[in-house]
Amino acid sequence: MKNEKCPVLNFTEQIGGKWKLPILNAIRKNGSLRFGKIHQIVEGVSRKVLTDQLKGLEKDKLIIRKQFEEIPPRVEYSLTDKANGLNEVFEAIGKWSNTVDK
Amino acid sequence: MKNEKCPVLNFTEQIGGKWKLPILNAIRKNGSLRFGKIHQIVEGVSRKVLTDQLKGLEKDKLIIRKQFEEIPPRVEYSLTDKANGLNEVFEAIGKWSNTVDK
DNA sequence: ATTGATAGTTACCTTTTGGTAACTTGTTTC
DNA sequence: GAAACAAGTTACCAAAAGGTAACTATCAAT
């Protein structure tokens, strides 16, 4: 069931904030990523905030968290189909950034 | 001159935050808008925050502020070419929001 | 027995963002 | 002479977001 809310609000409510778009982009470019690797790639984010954002993305069904029962722990994050639907958005952002002077 | 920063960061630094994307979308859909009209359309934003965001968008050359020397005052905001370049992004967001259940 | 590895959690603090309510400005309307 | 209008500004406060540093768990290697 779809609500009638503005599509832009629907987007910003799920993917707003400073880190979610960069996090999704990092995972998307790598297929799947471990926590530590995301922490390296998305520069400047603290581990606390990273876990918060990942939880939010998981709750909104944008990423899948797969935990391996190993020691030391291993967790891999990958995109859901829903998040893969954002590919066009990422591509449009990429185009825009390249045509605009920064 | 372009820097080598990640396109996604370039985007979020200019258009991040809760209100900027909805504000740009409102102006874009109407061609140009007065302050009070934006305040009506973008629901929930206070006048203080709206002026702050509009100033930020103007500084980043995403909108043009045209002030008419009239009483009572009239100010109209419109998009720059740079912001019009975001059309594809808005379209991609629209498509995504419609295919996804909310 | 200590160190190291990974993926967090927790308590606490700072910064950023956002909100409210009152005030301003100058002309026109009542 | 007071009220209304539009587009703010200002002072002040509250909430959200984000950061730091220390801690946890479990097993393997030294």
PDB file of C-alpha atoms (C1' of nucleotides) in Angstrom:
ATOM      1  CA  MET A   1       0.000   0.000   0.000  1.00  0.00           C
ATOM      2  CA  LYS A   2       1.281   3.406  -0.944  1.00  0.00           C
ATOM      3  CA  ASN A   3       0.619   6.602   0.901  1.00  0.00           C
ATOM      4  CA  GLU A   4       0.027   9.900  -0.812  1.00  0.00           C
ATOM      5  CA  LYS A   5       2.979  11.702   0.697  1.00  0.00           C
ATOM      6  CA  CYS A   6       5.276  13.784  -1.426  1.00  0.00           C
ATOM      7  CA  PRO A   7       7.904  11.502  -2.999  1.00  0.00           C
ATOM      8  CA  VAL A   8      10.689  13.831  -1.956  1.00  0.00           C
ATOM      9  CA  LEU A   9       9.632  13.602   1.689  1.00  0.00           C
ATOM     10  CA  ASN A  10       9.358   9.857   1.426  1.00  0.00           C
ATOM     11  CA  PHE A  11      12.932   9.840   0.208  1.00  0.00           C
ATOM     12  CA  THR A  12      14.413  12.266   2.739  1.00  0.00           C
ATOM     13  CA  GLU A  13      12.699  10.591   5.664  1.00  0.00           C
ATOM     14  CA  GLN A  14      14.377   7.301   4.870  1.00  0.00           C
ATOM     15  CA  ILE A  15      17.650   8.470   3.422  1.00  0.00           C
ATOM     16  CA  GLY A  16      18.073  11.910   4.925  1.00  0.00           C
ATOM     17  CA  GLY A  17      20.863  12.782   7.297  1.00  0.00           C
ATOM     18  CA  LYS A  18      24.531  13.280   6.765  1.00  0.00           C
ATOM     19  CA  TRP A  19      25.629   9.667   6.376  1.00  0.00           C
ATOM     20  CA  LYS A  20      22.967   7.414   4.891  1.00  0.00           C
ATOM     21  CA  LEU A  21      23.511   8.256   1.253  1.00  0.00           C
ATOM     22  CA  PRO A  22      27.323   7.816   1.504  1.00  0.00           C
ATOM     23  CA  ILE A  23      26.845   4.531   3.385  1.00  0.00           C
ATOM     24  CA  LEU A  24      24.458   3.132   0.790  1.00  0.00           C
ATOM     25  CA  ASN A  25      26.804   4.261  -1.955  1.00  0.00           C
ATOM     26  CA  ALA A  26      29.761   2.509  -0.350  1.00  0.00           C
ATOM     27  CA  ILE A  27      27.877  -0.769  -0.023  1.00  0.00           C
ATOM     28  CA  ARG A  28      26.443  -0.484  -3.507  1.00  0.00           C
ATOM     29  CA  LYS A  29      29.841   0.001  -5.094  1.00  0.00           C
ATOM     30  CA  ASN A  30      31.228  -3.068  -3.360  1.00  0.00           C
ATOM     31  CA  GLY A  31      28.307  -5.471  -3.443  1.00  0.00           C
ATOM     32  CA  SER A  32      28.630  -6.214   0.233  1.00  0.00           C
ATOM     33  CA  LEU A  33      30.796  -4.820   2.981  1.00  0.00           C
ATOM     34  CA  ARG A  34      31.864  -5.605   6.495  1.00  0.00           C
ATOM     35  CA  PHE A  35      31.305  -3.085   9.264  1.00  0.00           C
ATOM     36  CA  GLY A  36      34.966  -2.166   9.550  1.00  0.00           C
ATOM     37  CA  LYS A  37      35.285  -1.630   5.839  1.00  0.00           C
ATOM     38  CA  ILE A  38      32.337   0.746   5.746  1.00  0.00           C
ATOM     39  CA  HIS A  39      33.904   2.593   8.636  1.00  0.00           C
ATOM     40  CA  GLN A  40      37.083   3.023   6.589  1.00  0.00           C
ATOM     41  CA  ILE A  41      35.388   4.079   3.371  1.00  0.00           C
ATOM     42  CA  VAL A  42      32.878   6.520   4.817  1.00  0.00           C
ATOM     43  CA  GLU A  43      35.409   8.938   6.218  1.00  0.00           C
ATOM     44  CA  GLY A  44      34.684  10.828   9.375  1.00  0.00           C
ATOM     45  CA  VAL A  45      31.826   8.756  10.720  1.00  0.00           C
ATOM     46  CA  SER A  46      32.217   7.405  14.246  1.00  0.00           C
ATOM     47  CA  ARG A  47      31.422   3.784  15.033  1.00  0.00           C
ATOM     48  CA  LYS A  48      28.503   4.764  17.240  1.00  0.00           C
ATOM     49  CA  VAL A  49      26.892   6.848  14.552  1.00  0.00           C
ATOM     50  CA  LEU A  50      27.665   4.242  11.940  1.00  0.00           C
ATOM     51  CA  THR A  51      25.858   1.537  13.906  1.00  0.00           C
ATOM     52  CA  ASP A  52      22.927   3.893  14.469  1.00  0.00           C
ATOM     53  CA  GLN A  53      22.651   4.664  10.770  1.00  0.00           C
ATOM     54  CA  LEU A  54      22.998   1.014   9.781  1.00  0.00           C
ATOM     55  CA  LYS A  55      20.214   0.111  12.192  1.00  0.00           C
ATOM     56  CA  GLY A  56      18.018   2.796  10.679  1.00  0.00           C
ATOM     57  CA  LEU A  57      18.731   1.571   7.164  1.00  0.00           C
ATOM     58  CA  GLU A  58      17.999  -1.997   8.190  1.00  0.00           C
ATOM     59  CA  LYS A  59      14.722  -0.983   9.810  1.00  0.00           C
ATOM     60  CA  ASP A  60      13.681   0.756   6.593  1.00  0.00           C
ATOM     61  CA  LYS A  61      14.596  -2.394   4.669  1.00  0.00           C
ATOM     62  CA  LEU A  62      17.316  -0.730   2.669  1.00  0.00           C
ATOM     63  CA  ILE A  63      20.126  -3.013   3.786  1.00  0.00           C
ATOM     64  CA  ILE A  64      20.510  -6.595   4.943  1.00  0.00           C
ATOM     65  CA  ARG A  65      22.689  -7.410   7.917  1.00  0.00           C
ATOM     66  CA  LYS A  66      24.190 -10.880   7.757  1.00  0.00           C
ATOM     67  CA  GLN A  67      25.980 -12.043  10.848  1.00  0.00           C
ATOM     68  CA  PHE A  68      28.418 -14.955  10.675  1.00  0.00           C
ATOM     69  CA  GLU A  69      28.850 -16.995  13.800  1.00  0.00           C
ATOM     70  CA  GLU A  70      32.594 -16.671  13.901  1.00  0.00           C
ATOM     71  CA  ILE A  71      35.217 -15.402  16.248  1.00  0.00           C
ATOM     72  CA  PRO A  72      36.327 -12.691  15.732  1.00  0.00           C
ATOM     73  CA  PRO A  73      32.879 -11.543  14.669  1.00  0.00           C
ATOM     74  CA  ARG A  74      32.007 -10.961  11.054  1.00  0.00           C
ATOM     75  CA  VAL A  75      29.020  -9.034   9.778  1.00  0.00           C
ATOM     76  CA  GLU A  76      28.306  -8.220   6.175  1.00  0.00           C
ATOM     77  CA  TYR A  77      25.961  -5.574   4.896  1.00  0.00           C
ATOM     78  CA  SER A  78      24.379  -5.622   1.467  1.00  0.00           C
ATOM     79  CA  LEU A  79      21.625  -3.726  -0.314  1.00  0.00           C
ATOM     80  CA  THR A  80      18.043  -4.896  -0.586  1.00  0.00           C
ATOM     81  CA  ASP A  81      16.134  -4.712  -3.858  1.00  0.00           C
ATOM     82  CA  LYS A  82      14.490  -1.600  -2.525  1.00  0.00           C
ATOM     83  CA  ALA A  83      17.866   0.099  -2.155  1.00  0.00           C
ATOM     84  CA  ASN A  84      19.030  -1.182  -5.511  1.00  0.00           C
ATOM     85  CA  GLY A  85      16.129   0.793  -6.927  1.00  0.00           C
ATOM     86  CA  LEU A  86      18.087   3.883  -5.949  1.00  0.00           C
ATOM     87  CA  ASN A  87      20.677   3.247  -8.630  1.00  0.00           C
ATOM     88  CA  GLU A  88      19.168   5.831 -10.935  1.00  0.00           C
ATOM     89  CA  VAL A  89      19.275   8.380  -8.150  1.00  0.00           C
ATOM     90  CA  PHE A  90      22.965   7.708  -7.571  1.00  0.00           C
ATOM     91  CA  GLU A  91      23.645   7.956 -11.270  1.00  0.00           C
ATOM     92  CA  ALA A  92      21.775  11.250 -11.555  1.00  0.00           C
ATOM     93  CA  ILE A  93      23.691  12.630  -8.582  1.00  0.00           C
ATOM     94  CA  GLY A  94      26.949  11.536 -10.171  1.00  0.00           C
ATOM     95  CA  LYS A  95      26.118  13.250 -13.431  1.00  0.00           C
ATOM     96  CA  TRP A  96      25.059  16.414 -11.691  1.00  0.00           C
ATOM     97  CA  SER A  97      28.210  16.558  -9.583  1.00  0.00           C
ATOM     98  CA  ASN A  98      30.383  16.207 -12.640  1.00  0.00           C
ATOM     99  CA  THR A  99      28.728  18.937 -14.641  1.00  0.00           C
ATOM    100  CA  VAL A 100      28.668  21.390 -11.762  1.00  0.00           C
ATOM    101  CA  ASP A 101      31.731  23.183 -10.496  1.00  0.00           C
ATOM    102  CA  LYS A 102      32.285  22.337  -6.885  1.00  0.00           C
TER     103      LYS A 102
ATOM    104  CA  MET B   1      37.675  23.707 -11.640  1.00  0.00           C
ATOM    105  CA  LYS B   2      36.403  20.487 -10.159  1.00  0.00           C
ATOM    106  CA  ASN B   3      37.638  18.803  -7.053  1.00  0.00           C
ATOM    107  CA  GLU B   4      38.018  15.091  -6.716  1.00  0.00           C
ATOM    108  CA  LYS B   5      35.570  14.658  -3.898  1.00  0.00           C
ATOM    109  CA  CYS B   6      33.012  11.899  -3.975  1.00  0.00           C
ATOM    110  CA  PRO B   7      29.989  13.088  -5.978  1.00  0.00           C
ATOM    111  CA  VAL B   8      27.633  11.913  -3.282  1.00  0.00           C
ATOM    112  CA  LEU B   9      29.389  14.056  -0.673  1.00  0.00           C
ATOM    113  CA  ASN B  10      29.378  17.002  -3.018  1.00  0.00           C
ATOM    114  CA  PHE B  11      25.628  16.554  -3.280  1.00  0.00           C
ATOM    115  CA  THR B  12      24.858  16.050   0.398  1.00  0.00           C
ATOM    116  CA  GLU B  13      27.022  18.967   1.485  1.00  0.00           C
ATOM    117  CA  GLN B  14      24.999  21.352  -0.637  1.00  0.00           C
ATOM    118  CA  ILE B  15      21.586  19.767  -0.490  1.00  0.00           C
ATOM    119  CA  GLY B  16      21.711  17.757   2.713  1.00  0.00           C
ATOM    120  CA  GLY B  17      19.490  18.524   5.661  1.00  0.00           C
ATOM    121  CA  LYS B  18      15.841  18.081   6.250  1.00  0.00           C
ATOM    122  CA  TRP B  19      14.468  20.959   4.208  1.00  0.00           C
ATOM    123  CA  LYS B  20      16.612  21.817   1.206  1.00  0.00           C
ATOM    124  CA  LEU B  21      15.389  19.127  -1.143  1.00  0.00           C
ATOM    125  CA  PRO B  22      11.689  19.853  -0.416  1.00  0.00           C
ATOM    126  CA  ILE B  23      12.323  23.600  -0.817  1.00  0.00           C
ATOM    127  CA  LEU B  24      14.050  23.157  -4.169  1.00  0.00           C
ATOM    128  CA  ASN B  25      11.277  20.836  -5.272  1.00  0.00           C
ATOM    129  CA  ALA B  26       8.594  23.355  -4.348  1.00  0.00           C
ATOM    130  CA  ILE B  27      10.292  26.145  -6.296  1.00  0.00           C
ATOM    131  CA  ARG B  28      11.017  23.873  -9.234  1.00  0.00           C
ATOM    132  CA  LYS B  29       7.398  22.788  -9.560  1.00  0.00           C
ATOM    133  CA  ASN B  30       6.188  26.387  -9.584  1.00  0.00           C
ATOM    134  CA  GLY B  31       8.877  28.162 -11.588  1.00  0.00           C
ATOM    135  CA  SER B  32       9.245  30.835  -8.958  1.00  0.00           C
ATOM    136  CA  LEU B  33       7.772  31.341  -5.537  1.00  0.00           C
ATOM    137  CA  ARG B  34       7.381  34.017  -2.916  1.00  0.00           C
ATOM    138  CA  PHE B  35       8.635  33.460   0.597  1.00  0.00           C
ATOM    139  CA  GLY B  36       5.176  33.079   2.094  1.00  0.00           C
ATOM    140  CA  LYS B  37       4.155  30.561  -0.548  1.00  0.00           C
ATOM    141  CA  ILE B  38       7.190  28.382   0.108  1.00  0.00           C
ATOM    142  CA  HIS B  39       6.331  28.579   3.785  1.00  0.00           C
ATOM    143  CA  GLN B  40       2.865  27.247   3.011  1.00  0.00           C
ATOM    144  CA  ILE B  41       3.950  24.479   0.676  1.00  0.00           C
ATOM    145  CA  VAL B  42       6.847  23.113   2.697  1.00  0.00           C
ATOM    146  CA  GLU B  43       4.807  22.055   5.670  1.00  0.00           C
ATOM    147  CA  GLY B  44       6.267  22.233   9.140  1.00  0.00           C
ATOM    148  CA  VAL B  45       9.184  24.529   8.496  1.00  0.00           C
ATOM    149  CA  SER B  46       9.394  27.658  10.652  1.00  0.00           C
ATOM    150  CA  ARG B  47      10.085  31.049   9.106  1.00  0.00           C
ATOM    151  CA  LYS B  48      13.448  31.317  10.800  1.00  0.00           C
ATOM    152  CA  VAL B  49      14.630  27.968   9.508  1.00  0.00           C
ATOM    153  CA  LEU B  50      13.194  28.691   6.093  1.00  0.00           C
ATOM    154  CA  THR B  51      15.191  31.901   5.780  1.00  0.00           C
ATOM    155  CA  ASP B  52      18.318  30.088   6.973  1.00  0.00           C
ATOM    156  CA  GLN B  53      17.889  27.376   4.372  1.00  0.00           C
ATOM    157  CA  LEU B  54      17.111  29.846   1.599  1.00  0.00           C
ATOM    158  CA  LYS B  55      20.278  31.769   2.469  1.00  0.00           C
ATOM    159  CA  GLY B  56      22.302  28.569   2.293  1.00  0.00           C
ATOM    160  CA  LEU B  57      20.819  27.664  -1.058  1.00  0.00           C
ATOM    161  CA  GLU B  58      21.505  31.144  -2.369  1.00  0.00           C
ATOM    162  CA  LYS B  59      25.122  30.992  -1.167  1.00  0.00           C
ATOM    163  CA  ASP B  60      25.584  27.709  -3.008  1.00  0.00           C
ATOM    164  CA  LYS B  61      24.110  29.319  -6.115  1.00  0.00           C
ATOM    165  CA  LEU B  62      21.152  26.980  -6.251  1.00  0.00           C
ATOM    166  CA  ILE B  63      18.474  29.649  -6.055  1.00  0.00           C
ATOM    167  CA  ILE B  64      18.113  33.290  -7.028  1.00  0.00           C
ATOM    168  CA  ARG B  65      16.509  35.745  -4.644  1.00  0.00           C
ATOM    169  CA  LYS B  66      14.778  38.609  -6.396  1.00  0.00           C
ATOM    170  CA  GLN B  67      13.590  41.406  -4.189  1.00  0.00           C
ATOM    171  CA  PHE B  68      10.975  43.877  -5.461  1.00  0.00           C
ATOM    172  CA  GLU B  69      11.057  47.346  -3.995  1.00  0.00           C
ATOM    173  CA  GLU B  70       7.444  47.384  -2.992  1.00  0.00           C
ATOM    174  CA  ILE B  71       5.411  47.843   0.123  1.00  0.00           C
ATOM    175  CA  PRO B  72       4.432  45.377   1.486  1.00  0.00           C
ATOM    176  CA  PRO B  73       7.633  43.571   0.544  1.00  0.00           C
ATOM    177  CA  ARG B  74       7.772  41.003  -2.222  1.00  0.00           C
ATOM    178  CA  VAL B  75      10.573  38.519  -2.762  1.00  0.00           C
ATOM    179  CA  GLU B  76      10.609  35.788  -5.355  1.00  0.00           C
ATOM    180  CA  TYR B  77      12.818  32.752  -5.397  1.00  0.00           C
ATOM    181  CA  SER B  78      13.688  30.778  -8.499  1.00  0.00           C
ATOM    182  CA  LEU B  79      16.152  28.055  -9.441  1.00  0.00           C
ATOM    183  CA  THR B  80      19.518  28.662 -11.039  1.00  0.00           C
ATOM    184  CA  ASP B  81      20.743  26.565 -13.977  1.00  0.00           C
ATOM    185  CA  LYS B  82      22.813  24.633 -11.500  1.00  0.00           C
ATOM    186  CA  ALA B  83      19.701  23.634  -9.572  1.00  0.00           C
ATOM    187  CA  ASN B  84      17.801  22.906 -12.757  1.00  0.00           C
ATOM    188  CA  GLY B  85      20.495  20.310 -13.398  1.00  0.00           C
ATOM    189  CA  LEU B  86      18.976  18.400 -10.501  1.00  0.00           C
ATOM    190  CA  ASN B  87      15.866  17.595 -12.486  1.00  0.00           C
ATOM    191  CA  GLU B  88      17.022  14.080 -13.235  1.00  0.00           C
ATOM    192  CA  VAL B  89      17.653  13.520  -9.555  1.00  0.00           C
ATOM    193  CA  PHE B  90      14.127  14.617  -8.685  1.00  0.00           C
ATOM    194  CA  GLU B  91      12.722  12.414 -11.395  1.00  0.00           C
ATOM    195  CA  ALA B  92      14.701   9.411 -10.191  1.00  0.00           C
ATOM    196  CA  ILE B  93      13.516  10.033  -6.636  1.00  0.00           C
ATOM    197  CA  GLY B  94       9.952  10.267  -7.864  1.00  0.00           C
ATOM    198  CA  LYS B  95      10.187   6.982  -9.717  1.00  0.00           C
ATOM    199  CA  TRP B  96      11.780   5.263  -6.767  1.00  0.00           C
ATOM    200  CA  SER B  97       9.139   6.508  -4.343  1.00  0.00           C
ATOM    201  CA  ASN B  98       6.360   5.255  -6.566  1.00  0.00           C
ATOM    202  CA  THR B  99       7.736   1.761  -7.012  1.00  0.00           C
ATOM    203  CA  VAL B 100       8.534   1.315  -3.348  1.00  0.00           C
ATOM    204  CA  ASP B 101       5.911   0.718  -0.711  1.00  0.00           C
ATOM    205  CA  LYS B 102       6.073   3.420   1.872  1.00  0.00           C
TER     206      LYS B 102
ATOM    207  C1'  DA C   1      48.475 -14.830  30.995  1.00  0.00           C
ATOM    208  C1'  DT C   2      48.452 -11.165  27.817  1.00  0.00           C
ATOM    209  C1'  DT C   3      47.561  -9.388  23.172  1.00  0.00           C
ATOM    210  C1'  DG C   4      44.911  -8.894  19.143  1.00  0.00           C
ATOM    211  C1'  DA C   5      41.102  -9.202  16.191  1.00  0.00           C
ATOM    212  C1'  DT C   6      35.992  -7.585  15.069  1.00  0.00           C
ATOM    213  C1'  DA C   7      31.720  -5.541  15.924  1.00  0.00           C
ATOM    214  C1'  DG C   8      29.704  -3.478  18.522  1.00  0.00           C
ATOM    215  C1'  DT C   9      27.604  -0.924  23.391  1.00  0.00           C
ATOM    216  C1'  DT C  10      27.483   2.553  27.011  1.00  0.00           C
ATOM    217  C1'  DA C  11      27.813   6.887  29.431  1.00  0.00           C
ATOM    218  C1'  DC C  12      28.593  11.315  28.781  1.00  0.00           C
ATOM    219  C1'  DC C  13      29.312  15.612  26.392  1.00  0.00           C
ATOM    220  C1'  DT C  14      29.306  19.071  22.386  1.00  0.00           C
ATOM    221  C1'  DT C  15      27.533  20.829  18.208  1.00  0.00           C
ATOM    222  C1'  DT C  16      24.041  21.523  15.050  1.00  0.00           C
ATOM    223  C1'  DT C  17      19.529  22.123  13.889  1.00  0.00           C
ATOM    224  C1'  DG C  18      15.081  23.666  14.700  1.00  0.00           C
ATOM    225  C1'  DG C  19      11.327  26.031  17.219  1.00  0.00           C
ATOM    226  C1'  DT C  20       8.646  30.126  19.519  1.00  0.00           C
ATOM    227  C1'  DA C  21       7.336  34.603  20.260  1.00  0.00           C
ATOM    228  C1'  DA C  22       8.060  39.319  19.894  1.00  0.00           C
ATOM    229  C1'  DC C  23       9.755  42.999  17.077  1.00  0.00           C
ATOM    230  C1'  DT C  24      10.729  45.783  12.569  1.00  0.00           C
ATOM    231  C1'  DT C  25       9.610  48.415   8.210  1.00  0.00           C
ATOM    232  C1'  DG C  26       6.740  51.455   5.378  1.00  0.00           C
ATOM    233  C1'  DT C  27       2.644  52.150   3.077  1.00  0.00           C
ATOM    234  C1'  DT C  28      -2.273  51.429   2.628  1.00  0.00           C
ATOM    235  C1'  DT C  29      -6.857  50.643   4.511  1.00  0.00           C
ATOM    236  C1'  DC C  30     -10.418  51.298   8.138  1.00  0.00           C
TER     237       DC C  30
ATOM    238  C1'  DG D   1      -4.556  56.921  14.799  1.00  0.00           C
ATOM    239  C1'  DA D   2      -4.564  51.947  14.762  1.00  0.00           C
ATOM    240  C1'  DA D   3      -4.416  47.574  12.168  1.00  0.00           C
ATOM    241  C1'  DA D   4      -2.838  44.873   8.400  1.00  0.00           C
ATOM    242  C1'  DC D   5       0.378  43.255   5.132  1.00  0.00           C
ATOM    243  C1'  DA D   6       5.009  40.535   3.698  1.00  0.00           C
ATOM    244  C1'  DA D   7       9.318  39.218   4.686  1.00  0.00           C
ATOM    245  C1'  DG D   8      12.031  38.946   7.455  1.00  0.00           C
ATOM    246  C1'  DT D   9      15.257  39.554  12.289  1.00  0.00           C
ATOM    247  C1'  DT D  10      16.364  38.793  17.103  1.00  0.00           C
ATOM    248  C1'  DA D  11      16.839  36.630  21.543  1.00  0.00           C
ATOM    249  C1'  DC D  12      16.226  32.718  23.671  1.00  0.00           C
ATOM    250  C1'  DC D  13      15.392  27.807  24.378  1.00  0.00           C
ATOM    251  C1'  DA D  14      14.709  22.624  23.183  1.00  0.00           C
ATOM    252  C1'  DA D  15      15.711  18.699  20.608  1.00  0.00           C
ATOM    253  C1'  DA D  16      18.339  16.013  17.496  1.00  0.00           C
ATOM    254  C1'  DA D  17      22.525  14.503  15.759  1.00  0.00           C
ATOM    255  C1'  DG D  18      27.047  13.434  16.350  1.00  0.00           C
ATOM    256  C1'  DG D  19      31.497  12.717  18.852  1.00  0.00           C
ATOM    257  C1'  DT D  20      34.910  10.493  22.398  1.00  0.00           C
ATOM    258  C1'  DA D  21      36.678   7.144  25.273  1.00  0.00           C
ATOM    259  C1'  DA D  22      36.184   3.178  27.762  1.00  0.00           C
ATOM    260  C1'  DC D  23      34.175  -1.239  27.874  1.00  0.00           C
ATOM    261  C1'  DT D  24      32.325  -6.101  26.254  1.00  0.00           C
ATOM    262  C1'  DA D  25      32.569 -10.829  24.200  1.00  0.00           C
ATOM    263  C1'  DT D  26      35.060 -14.869  22.393  1.00  0.00           C
ATOM    264  C1'  DC D  27      38.614 -17.422  20.492  1.00  0.00           C
ATOM    265  C1'  DA D  28      43.495 -17.942  18.580  1.00  0.00           C
ATOM    266  C1'  DA D  29      48.139 -16.972  18.749  1.00  0.00           C
ATOM    267  C1'  DT D  30      52.373 -15.664  21.455  1.00  0.00           C
TER     268       DT D  30
END
